[in-house]
Amino acid sequence: MRFESGGEPLTTSGTVVTEEGWLGVYFYGRRADEELPRLNEGEEVEVVEAEVIGKETQPPGRYGQGRLIAVMEDLGLGTKATRPNIIQNLYDRGYVHGDPLIPTEKGIAVAQALKDFASEIASHEMTADLERSMDAISEGKISKENVVDESRDVLRRVYENLTESEQEFADIVWNGIRGDETLGKCPESGHKLIIRRNRKSGKRFVGCAGYPECRVTYPLPQKGTIIPMGTQCEACSSPEIKVLGGKRPWVTCINMDCPKKQEQREAKDEGGEPSSRESAQELERSTT
Ligand SMILES: [Zn+2]
Ligand SMILES: [Zn+2]
């Protein structure tokens, strides 16, 4: 339906199911009707309220592995056989986690450092170019020597640039790695909570950057990769982490006395719901 108010065109729409069809059988697919009042053409309605809503454009959705492979194909990156390996490398080196892929701080830092100091080899155009040259070599259209000489020149240039800015490059990457070790804020002192290792036992735990003045610590699972979620537990507002490397990734807050974990323990005693039960057990087992 179209309206006009103060010279501005306005529209609204609604949906009402008039014939059920397959929805009569599969009623899960049915959405609530949005019925609009019956109006005739040219009819005047009263403006009850007007408000300005401030909205921002939403970022595009993250790429899942399948979509990423399709994009690589479009950009001419890798081959059918190597694309899944290239993506797996990103996981293995701790640059991304999850699917859709979420970059870690380390991953973002490495990409930034390469862009800043080795942009020539970090661009997808360069990689696609090389890929095309190799096809051309195998088809006998250009000589191998040409391609190798050109690539060598590029690499030499990039290498020189990297050697000159070694320290800056390292600083950026170290910052990223430290970012992945920072879980949130200490509830007692407001310092950062950081993943640390016990010097004697080698066991990891969460400690406060305000140590030795502040002695807040939390236990951590000893196995698997720990990814800071940057989120807070609904129940106790401690930082949440994702633990990778078990049967499947699991998300938990770092507080062992969290009321939510208490609930899960009770549910376990009563033989409650298995998924929450497992994660509570898993954390207990893996921190000891
Ligand atoms: Zn503290
Ligand atoms: Zn909690």
Tab-separated table of N, CA, C and O in Angstrom, residues 62 86-98 101-111 114 169 173 176-177 180 225 227 244:
chain	number	residue	atom	x	y	z
A	62	ARG	N	29.793	-13.038	7.481
A	62	ARG	CA	31.108	-13.683	7.333
A	62	ARG	C	31.022	-14.821	6.327
A	62	ARG	O	29.983	-15.424	6.156
A	86	ILE	N	44.641	-24.630	1.494
A	86	ILE	CA	45.000	-23.251	1.828
A	86	ILE	C	44.161	-22.784	3.019
A	86	ILE	O	44.678	-22.187	3.964
A	87	ILE	N	42.866	-23.111	2.989
A	87	ILE	CA	41.989	-22.706	4.091
A	87	ILE	C	42.369	-23.448	5.376
A	87	ILE	O	42.442	-22.860	6.450
A	88	GLN	N	42.661	-24.754	5.251
A	88	GLN	CA	43.053	-25.534	6.425
A	88	GLN	C	44.303	-24.952	7.077
A	88	GLN	O	44.411	-24.917	8.303
A	89	ASN	N	45.251	-24.460	6.241
A	89	ASN	CA	46.456	-23.817	6.766
A	89	ASN	C	46.121	-22.654	7.676
A	89	ASN	O	46.780	-22.417	8.692
A	90	LEU	N	45.091	-21.874	7.300
A	90	LEU	CA	44.697	-20.723	8.109
A	90	LEU	C	44.246	-21.175	9.497
A	90	LEU	O	44.556	-20.538	10.501
A	91	TYR	N	43.523	-22.315	9.529
A	91	TYR	CA	43.087	-22.860	10.829
A	91	TYR	C	44.291	-23.353	11.617
A	91	TYR	O	44.451	-23.052	12.796
A	92	ASP	N	45.163	-24.145	10.931
A	92	ASP	CA	46.296	-24.771	11.617
A	92	ASP	C	47.239	-23.738	12.223
A	92	ASP	O	47.834	-23.968	13.263
A	93	ARG	N	47.371	-22.600	11.564
A	93	ARG	CA	48.288	-21.575	12.081
A	93	ARG	C	47.603	-20.635	13.059
A	93	ARG	O	48.206	-19.672	13.529
A	94	GLY	N	46.330	-20.891	13.333
A	94	GLY	CA	45.622	-20.072	14.325
A	94	GLY	C	45.284	-18.686	13.811
A	94	GLY	O	45.187	-17.740	14.583
A	95	TYR	N	45.102	-18.539	12.496
A	95	TYR	CA	44.717	-17.242	11.939
A	95	TYR	C	43.199	-17.074	11.928
A	95	TYR	O	42.694	-15.954	11.901
A	96	VAL	N	42.482	-18.190	11.878
A	96	VAL	CA	41.011	-18.144	11.886
A	96	VAL	C	40.481	-19.269	12.767
A	96	VAL	O	41.197	-20.215	13.087
A	97	HIS	N	39.218	-19.138	13.172
A	97	HIS	CA	38.537	-20.248	13.845
A	97	HIS	C	37.070	-20.193	13.470
A	97	HIS	O	36.571	-19.164	13.012
A	98	GLY	N	36.385	-21.317	13.671
A	98	GLY	CA	34.945	-21.382	13.402
A	98	GLY	C	34.623	-21.477	11.923
A	98	GLY	O	35.476	-21.358	11.066
A	101	LEU	N	34.194	-18.413	8.983
A	101	LEU	CA	35.508	-18.141	9.533
A	101	LEU	C	35.562	-16.803	10.273
A	101	LEU	O	35.106	-15.788	9.760
A	102	ILE	N	36.122	-16.844	11.481
A	102	ILE	CA	36.345	-15.624	12.248
A	102	ILE	C	37.849	-15.459	12.410
A	102	ILE	O	38.519	-16.393	12.858
A	103	PRO	N	38.402	-14.311	12.017
A	103	PRO	CA	39.850	-14.160	12.169
A	103	PRO	C	40.235	-13.960	13.639
A	103	PRO	O	39.491	-13.361	14.396
A	104	THR	N	41.398	-14.502	14.029
A	104	THR	CA	41.927	-14.221	15.366
A	104	THR	C	42.683	-12.895	15.286
A	104	THR	O	42.947	-12.385	14.196
A	105	GLU	N	43.054	-12.354	16.438
A	105	GLU	CA	43.842	-11.108	16.458
A	105	GLU	C	45.173	-11.334	15.746
A	105	GLU	O	45.669	-10.457	15.043
A	106	LYS	N	45.736	-12.523	15.945
A	106	LYS	CA	46.999	-12.851	15.286
A	106	LYS	C	46.820	-12.833	13.767
A	106	LYS	O	47.640	-12.258	13.039
A	107	GLY	N	45.728	-13.441	13.294
A	107	GLY	CA	45.445	-13.477	11.859
A	107	GLY	C	45.308	-12.085	11.275
A	107	GLY	O	45.853	-11.772	10.217
A	108	ILE	N	44.577	-11.222	11.985
A	108	ILE	CA	44.383	-9.847	11.517
A	108	ILE	C	45.732	-9.121	11.479
A	108	ILE	O	46.045	-8.407	10.524
A	109	ALA	N	46.558	-9.357	12.512
A	109	ALA	CA	47.858	-8.684	12.605
A	109	ALA	C	48.795	-9.122	11.477
A	109	ALA	O	49.470	-8.281	10.865
A	110	VAL	N	48.830	-10.429	11.193
A	110	VAL	CA	49.709	-10.922	10.128
A	110	VAL	C	49.282	-10.326	8.779
A	110	VAL	O	50.117	-9.864	7.995
A	111	ALA	N	47.960	-10.296	8.549
A	111	ALA	CA	47.462	-9.726	7.291
A	111	ALA	C	47.841	-8.246	7.182
A	111	ALA	O	48.268	-7.772	6.123
A	114	LEU	N	51.640	-7.845	6.574
A	114	LEU	CA	51.983	-8.164	5.181
A	114	LEU	C	51.553	-7.039	4.247
A	114	LEU	O	52.277	-6.661	3.329
A	169	PHE	N	57.520	-5.029	11.732
A	169	PHE	CA	56.711	-6.182	11.341
A	169	PHE	C	56.441	-7.063	12.566
A	169	PHE	O	55.300	-7.419	12.857
A	173	VAL	N	52.826	-8.153	14.680
A	173	VAL	CA	52.397	-9.541	14.883
A	173	VAL	C	52.330	-9.867	16.381
A	173	VAL	O	51.369	-10.486	16.850
A	176	GLY	N	49.236	-8.660	17.933
A	176	GLY	CA	48.117	-9.536	17.622
A	176	GLY	C	48.101	-10.761	18.519
A	176	GLY	O	47.066	-11.138	19.065
A	177	ILE	N	49.285	-11.374	18.695
A	177	ILE	CA	49.373	-12.573	19.534
A	177	ILE	C	48.967	-12.240	20.969
A	177	ILE	O	48.210	-12.966	21.595
A	180	ASP	N	45.272	-12.057	21.375
A	180	ASP	CA	44.601	-13.346	21.525
A	180	ASP	C	44.770	-13.914	22.926
A	180	ASP	O	44.102	-14.864	23.295
A	225	THR	N	43.174	-25.179	21.843
A	225	THR	CA	43.464	-23.768	21.620
A	225	THR	C	42.376	-22.934	22.276
A	225	THR	O	41.202	-23.282	22.193
A	227	ILE	N	40.407	-19.412	22.440
A	227	ILE	CA	40.101	-18.195	21.687
A	227	ILE	C	39.255	-17.286	22.572
A	227	ILE	O	38.200	-17.701	23.039
A	244	LEU	N	39.076	-24.948	21.397
A	244	LEU	CA	39.110	-25.757	20.175
A	244	LEU	C	39.979	-26.975	20.405
A	244	LEU	O	40.918	-26.926	21.189
